[in-house]
Tab-separated table of C-alpha atoms in Angstrom:
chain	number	residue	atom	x	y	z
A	15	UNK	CA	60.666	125.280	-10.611
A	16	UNK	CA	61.551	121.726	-9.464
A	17	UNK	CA	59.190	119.009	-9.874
A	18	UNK	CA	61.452	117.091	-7.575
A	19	UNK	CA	63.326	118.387	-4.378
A	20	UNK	CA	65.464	116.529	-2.074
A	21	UNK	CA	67.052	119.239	0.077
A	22	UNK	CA	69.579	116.134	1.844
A	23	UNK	CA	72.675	116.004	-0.113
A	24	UNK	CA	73.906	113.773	2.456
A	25	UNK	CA	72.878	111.965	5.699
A	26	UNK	CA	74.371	109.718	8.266
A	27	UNK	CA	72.705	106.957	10.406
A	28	UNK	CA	73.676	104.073	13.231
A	29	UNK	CA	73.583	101.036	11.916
A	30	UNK	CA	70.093	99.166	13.212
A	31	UNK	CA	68.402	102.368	13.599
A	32	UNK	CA	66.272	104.054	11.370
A	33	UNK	CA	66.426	107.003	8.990
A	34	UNK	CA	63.971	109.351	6.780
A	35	UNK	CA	64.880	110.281	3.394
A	36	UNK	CA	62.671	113.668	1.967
A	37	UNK	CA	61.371	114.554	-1.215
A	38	UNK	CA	58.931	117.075	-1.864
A	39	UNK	CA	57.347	117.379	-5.395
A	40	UNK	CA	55.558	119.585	-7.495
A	41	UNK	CA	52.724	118.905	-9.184
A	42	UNK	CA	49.243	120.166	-10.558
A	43	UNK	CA	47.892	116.326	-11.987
A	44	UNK	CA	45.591	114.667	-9.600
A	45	UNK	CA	47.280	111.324	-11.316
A	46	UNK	CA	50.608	110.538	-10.550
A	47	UNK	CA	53.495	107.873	-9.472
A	48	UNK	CA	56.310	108.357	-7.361
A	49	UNK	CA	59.505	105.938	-7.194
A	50	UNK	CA	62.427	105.560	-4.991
A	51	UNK	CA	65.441	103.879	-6.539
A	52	UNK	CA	68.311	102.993	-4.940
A	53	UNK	CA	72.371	103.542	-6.433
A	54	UNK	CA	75.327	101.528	-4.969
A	55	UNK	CA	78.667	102.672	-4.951
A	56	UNK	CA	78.924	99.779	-8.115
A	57	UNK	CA	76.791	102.167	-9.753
A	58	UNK	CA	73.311	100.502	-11.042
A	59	UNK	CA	69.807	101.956	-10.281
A	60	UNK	CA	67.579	99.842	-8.364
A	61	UNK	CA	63.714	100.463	-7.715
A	62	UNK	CA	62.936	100.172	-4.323
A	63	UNK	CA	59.526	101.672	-3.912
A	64	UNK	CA	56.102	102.999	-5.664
A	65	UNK	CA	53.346	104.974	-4.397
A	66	UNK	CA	50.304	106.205	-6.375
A	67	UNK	CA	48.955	109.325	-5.707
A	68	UNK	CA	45.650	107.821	-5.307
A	69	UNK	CA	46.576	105.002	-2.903
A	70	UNK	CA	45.463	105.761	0.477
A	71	UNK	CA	47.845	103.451	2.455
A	72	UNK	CA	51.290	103.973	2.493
A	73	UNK	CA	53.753	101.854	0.382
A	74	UNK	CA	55.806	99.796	2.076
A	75	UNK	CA	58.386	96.813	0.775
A	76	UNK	CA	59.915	95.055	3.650
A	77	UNK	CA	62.516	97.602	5.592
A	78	UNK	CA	61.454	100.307	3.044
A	79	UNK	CA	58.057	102.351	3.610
A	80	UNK	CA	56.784	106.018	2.024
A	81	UNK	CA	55.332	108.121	4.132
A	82	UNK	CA	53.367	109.926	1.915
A	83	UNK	CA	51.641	113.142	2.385
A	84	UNK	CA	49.747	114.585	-0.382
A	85	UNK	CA	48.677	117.797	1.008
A	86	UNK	CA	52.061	119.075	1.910
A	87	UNK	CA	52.919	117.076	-1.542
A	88	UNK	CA	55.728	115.126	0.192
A	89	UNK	CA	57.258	111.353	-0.344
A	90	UNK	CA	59.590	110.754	2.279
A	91	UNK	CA	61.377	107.189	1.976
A	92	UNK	CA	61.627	105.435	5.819
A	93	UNK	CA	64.583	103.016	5.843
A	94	UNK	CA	64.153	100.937	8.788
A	95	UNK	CA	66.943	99.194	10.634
A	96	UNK	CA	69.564	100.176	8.486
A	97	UNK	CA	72.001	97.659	7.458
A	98	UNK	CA	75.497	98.781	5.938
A	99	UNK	CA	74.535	97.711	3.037
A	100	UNK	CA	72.055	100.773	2.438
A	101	UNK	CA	75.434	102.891	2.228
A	102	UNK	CA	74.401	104.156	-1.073
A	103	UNK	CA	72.555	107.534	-3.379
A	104	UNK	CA	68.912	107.101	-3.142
A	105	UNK	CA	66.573	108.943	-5.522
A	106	UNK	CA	62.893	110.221	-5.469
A	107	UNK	CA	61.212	110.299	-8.903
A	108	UNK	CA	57.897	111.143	-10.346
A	109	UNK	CA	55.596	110.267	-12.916
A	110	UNK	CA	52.982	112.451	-14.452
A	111	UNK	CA	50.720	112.257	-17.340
A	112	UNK	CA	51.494	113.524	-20.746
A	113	UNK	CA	50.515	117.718	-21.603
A	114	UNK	CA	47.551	115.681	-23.443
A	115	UNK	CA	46.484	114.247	-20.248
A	116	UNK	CA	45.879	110.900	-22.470
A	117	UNK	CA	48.641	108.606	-20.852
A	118	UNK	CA	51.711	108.951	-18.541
A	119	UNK	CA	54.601	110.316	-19.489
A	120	UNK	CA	58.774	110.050	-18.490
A	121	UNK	CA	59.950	110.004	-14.976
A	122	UNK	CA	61.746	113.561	-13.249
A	123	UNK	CA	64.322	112.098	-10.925
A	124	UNK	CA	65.741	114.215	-7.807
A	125	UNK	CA	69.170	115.421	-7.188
A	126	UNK	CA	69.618	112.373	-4.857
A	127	UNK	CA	70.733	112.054	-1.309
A	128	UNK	CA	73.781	109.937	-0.247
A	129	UNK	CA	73.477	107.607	3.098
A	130	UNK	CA	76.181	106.885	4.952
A	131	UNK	CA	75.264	104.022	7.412
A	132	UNK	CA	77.836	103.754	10.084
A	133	UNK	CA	78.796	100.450	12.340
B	17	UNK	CA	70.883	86.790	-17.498
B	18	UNK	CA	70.857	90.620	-16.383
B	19	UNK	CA	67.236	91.639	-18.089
B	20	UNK	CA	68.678	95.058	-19.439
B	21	UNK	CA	72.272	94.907	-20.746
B	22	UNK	CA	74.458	97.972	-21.986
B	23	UNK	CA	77.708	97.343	-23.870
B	24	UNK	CA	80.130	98.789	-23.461
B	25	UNK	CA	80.129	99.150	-19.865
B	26	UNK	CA	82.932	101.464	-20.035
B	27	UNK	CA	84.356	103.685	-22.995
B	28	UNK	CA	87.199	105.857	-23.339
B	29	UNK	CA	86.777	108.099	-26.665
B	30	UNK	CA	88.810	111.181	-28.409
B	31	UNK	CA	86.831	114.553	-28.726
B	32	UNK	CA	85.697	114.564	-32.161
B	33	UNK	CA	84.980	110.855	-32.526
B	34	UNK	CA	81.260	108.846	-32.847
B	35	UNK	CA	80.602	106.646	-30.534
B	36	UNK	CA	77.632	104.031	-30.000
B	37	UNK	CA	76.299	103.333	-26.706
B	38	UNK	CA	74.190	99.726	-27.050
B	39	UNK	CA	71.107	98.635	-24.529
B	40	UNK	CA	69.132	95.001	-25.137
B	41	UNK	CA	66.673	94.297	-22.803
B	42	UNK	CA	64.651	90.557	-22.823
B	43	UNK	CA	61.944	92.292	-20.276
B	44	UNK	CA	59.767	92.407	-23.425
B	45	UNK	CA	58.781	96.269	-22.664
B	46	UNK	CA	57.563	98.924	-25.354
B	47	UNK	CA	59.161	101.500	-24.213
B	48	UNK	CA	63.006	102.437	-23.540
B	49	UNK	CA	64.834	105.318	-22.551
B	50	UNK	CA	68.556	106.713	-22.381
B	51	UNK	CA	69.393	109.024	-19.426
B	52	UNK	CA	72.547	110.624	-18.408
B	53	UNK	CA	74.331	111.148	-15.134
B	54	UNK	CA	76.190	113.840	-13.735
B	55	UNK	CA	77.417	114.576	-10.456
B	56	UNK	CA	75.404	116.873	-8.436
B	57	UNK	CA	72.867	116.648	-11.033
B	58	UNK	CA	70.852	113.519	-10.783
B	59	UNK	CA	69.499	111.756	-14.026
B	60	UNK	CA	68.443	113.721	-17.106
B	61	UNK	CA	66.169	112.250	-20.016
B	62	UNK	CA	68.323	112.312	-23.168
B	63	UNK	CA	65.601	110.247	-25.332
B	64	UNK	CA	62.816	108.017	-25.257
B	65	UNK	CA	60.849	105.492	-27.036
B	66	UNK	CA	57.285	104.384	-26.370
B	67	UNK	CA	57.578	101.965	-29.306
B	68	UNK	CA	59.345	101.002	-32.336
B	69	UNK	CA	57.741	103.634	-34.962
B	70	UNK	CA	57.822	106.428	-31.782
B	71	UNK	CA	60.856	108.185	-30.576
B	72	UNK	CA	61.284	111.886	-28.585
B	73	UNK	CA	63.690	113.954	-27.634
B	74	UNK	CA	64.142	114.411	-23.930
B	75	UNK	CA	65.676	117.549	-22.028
B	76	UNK	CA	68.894	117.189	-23.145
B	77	UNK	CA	69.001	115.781	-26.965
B	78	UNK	CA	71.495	118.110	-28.459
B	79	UNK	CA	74.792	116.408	-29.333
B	80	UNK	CA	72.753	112.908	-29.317
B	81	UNK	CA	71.024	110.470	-31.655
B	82	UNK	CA	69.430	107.226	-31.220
B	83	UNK	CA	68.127	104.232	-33.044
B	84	UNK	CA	65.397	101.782	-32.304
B	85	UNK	CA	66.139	98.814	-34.193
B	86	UNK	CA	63.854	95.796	-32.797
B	87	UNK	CA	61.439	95.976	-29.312
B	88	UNK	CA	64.688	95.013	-27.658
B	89	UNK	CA	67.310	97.301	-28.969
B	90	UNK	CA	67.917	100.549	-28.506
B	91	UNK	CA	71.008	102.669	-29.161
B	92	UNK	CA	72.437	105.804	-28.472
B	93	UNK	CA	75.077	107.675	-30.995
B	94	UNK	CA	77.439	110.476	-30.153
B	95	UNK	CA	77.975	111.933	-33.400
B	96	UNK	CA	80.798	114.060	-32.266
B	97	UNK	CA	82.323	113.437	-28.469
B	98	UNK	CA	82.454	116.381	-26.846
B	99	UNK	CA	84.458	116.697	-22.990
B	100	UNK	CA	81.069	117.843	-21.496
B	101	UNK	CA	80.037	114.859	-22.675
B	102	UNK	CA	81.686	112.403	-20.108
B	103	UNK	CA	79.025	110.713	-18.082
B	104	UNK	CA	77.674	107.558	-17.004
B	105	UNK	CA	74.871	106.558	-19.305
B	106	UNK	CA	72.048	104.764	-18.123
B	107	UNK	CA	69.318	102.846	-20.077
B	108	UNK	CA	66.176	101.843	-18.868
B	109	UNK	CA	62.834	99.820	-19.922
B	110	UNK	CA	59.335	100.412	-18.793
B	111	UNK	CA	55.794	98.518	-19.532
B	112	UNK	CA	53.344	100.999	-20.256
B	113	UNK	CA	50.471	98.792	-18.649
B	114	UNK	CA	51.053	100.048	-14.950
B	115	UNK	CA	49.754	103.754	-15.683
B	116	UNK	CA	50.885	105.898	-13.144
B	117	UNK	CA	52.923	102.805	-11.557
B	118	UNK	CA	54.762	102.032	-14.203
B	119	UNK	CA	58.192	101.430	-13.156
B	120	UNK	CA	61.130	101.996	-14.793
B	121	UNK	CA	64.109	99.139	-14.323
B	122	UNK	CA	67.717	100.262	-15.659
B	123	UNK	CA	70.508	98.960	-17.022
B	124	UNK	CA	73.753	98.645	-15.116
B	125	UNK	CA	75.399	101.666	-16.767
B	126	UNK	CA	78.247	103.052	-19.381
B	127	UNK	CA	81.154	104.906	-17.985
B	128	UNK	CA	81.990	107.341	-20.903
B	129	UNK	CA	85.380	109.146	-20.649
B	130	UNK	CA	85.598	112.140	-23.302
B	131	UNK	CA	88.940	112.786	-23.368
């Protein structure tokens, strides 16, 4: 099964308005991390966003916020007031722990969805 | 200075032929990792490192190699280019410190062309 879904191959917004990126995820640790990173047409990964499955607020880094929702075990990314320069893949990734349970392990990255952000 | 750098940035190689993908990084992390991209297909784990002495294999090893040199190096080896091969290549660095936060900050990427 997929430990990470993003079911949006591809979405379009108006510029200044805002848009939700989903991610679902699959999981049976109690302890885990999930990412957003961000890839340019240029080509580079950039992190954008973290939330820990234990934090009870939602992450949020200045037009970027998760809305996260544990029971339904989704980690949707909220782009507010998108800019054309968001035009780019975005991907969801997660962390777990290690099969030992001793220490965390590599990240499972998403499929990705590309935003198109028209004037 | 760029605090993970990959040389080449891009590569155009014969089938049959080794290749060396290179990735410094002055972030001063333990642990390092080499992913691949495909279209369609997000990121896959070829290899990581959590330290000098420790390297693994990730989901996709076969065909692959990889050295850790120093803290800061970390290279990957095609021993024989195969088409199926052609990518962009991605390393990336991580401080194990965070636990579940730790965040993982990548290279700009290799454009490999397996002709």
């Amino acid at each position: 099964a997929q430990k990470i879904t993003q079911t949006q191959p591809g979405m379009f917004v108006q510029e200044k308005e805002a848009v939700t990126l989903d991610c679902t995820y699959d999981t049976s640790d109690q302890s885990y991390g999930l990412f957003w990173y961000k890839q340019p047409s240029s080509g580079e990964m950039i992190f954008l966003i973290y939330q820990g499955s234990y934090d009870e607020q939602n992450a949020t880094e200045g037009r970027y916020s998760l809305n996260f929702q544990k029971a339904r075990k989704s980690a949707n990314l909220v782009i507010s007031a998108s800019q054309l320069g968001d035009s780019a893949m975005y991907f969801c990734a997660m962390r777990e722990r290690t099969a030992g349970g001793t220490s965390y392990g590599k990240l499972t990255f998403g499929q990705g969805t590309i935003l198109t952000v028209h004037p | 200075d760029a605090d993970v750098t990959q040389t080449p940035r891009n590569r155009i190689t014969k089938t049959g032929k080794r290749i060396m993908l290179e990735c410094s990084q002055t972030k001063g992390h333990d642990r390092m990792y080499w992913y691949r991209q495909d279209p369609g297909l997000g990121l896959r784990l070829i290899y990581y490192s959590f330290d000098v002495k420790d390297i693994n294999k990730g989901e996709i090893s076969d065909g692959y190699s990889v050295s850790r040199q120093a803290q800061a190096k970390f290279s990957l080896s095609l021993e024989s280019a195969i088409p199926n091969q052609t990518a962009l290549y991605f390393c990336a660095t991580s401080d194990p410190g965070q636990g579940a936060g730790e965040t993982q900050y990548f290279g700009p990427g290799t454009r490999l062309l397996v002709l």
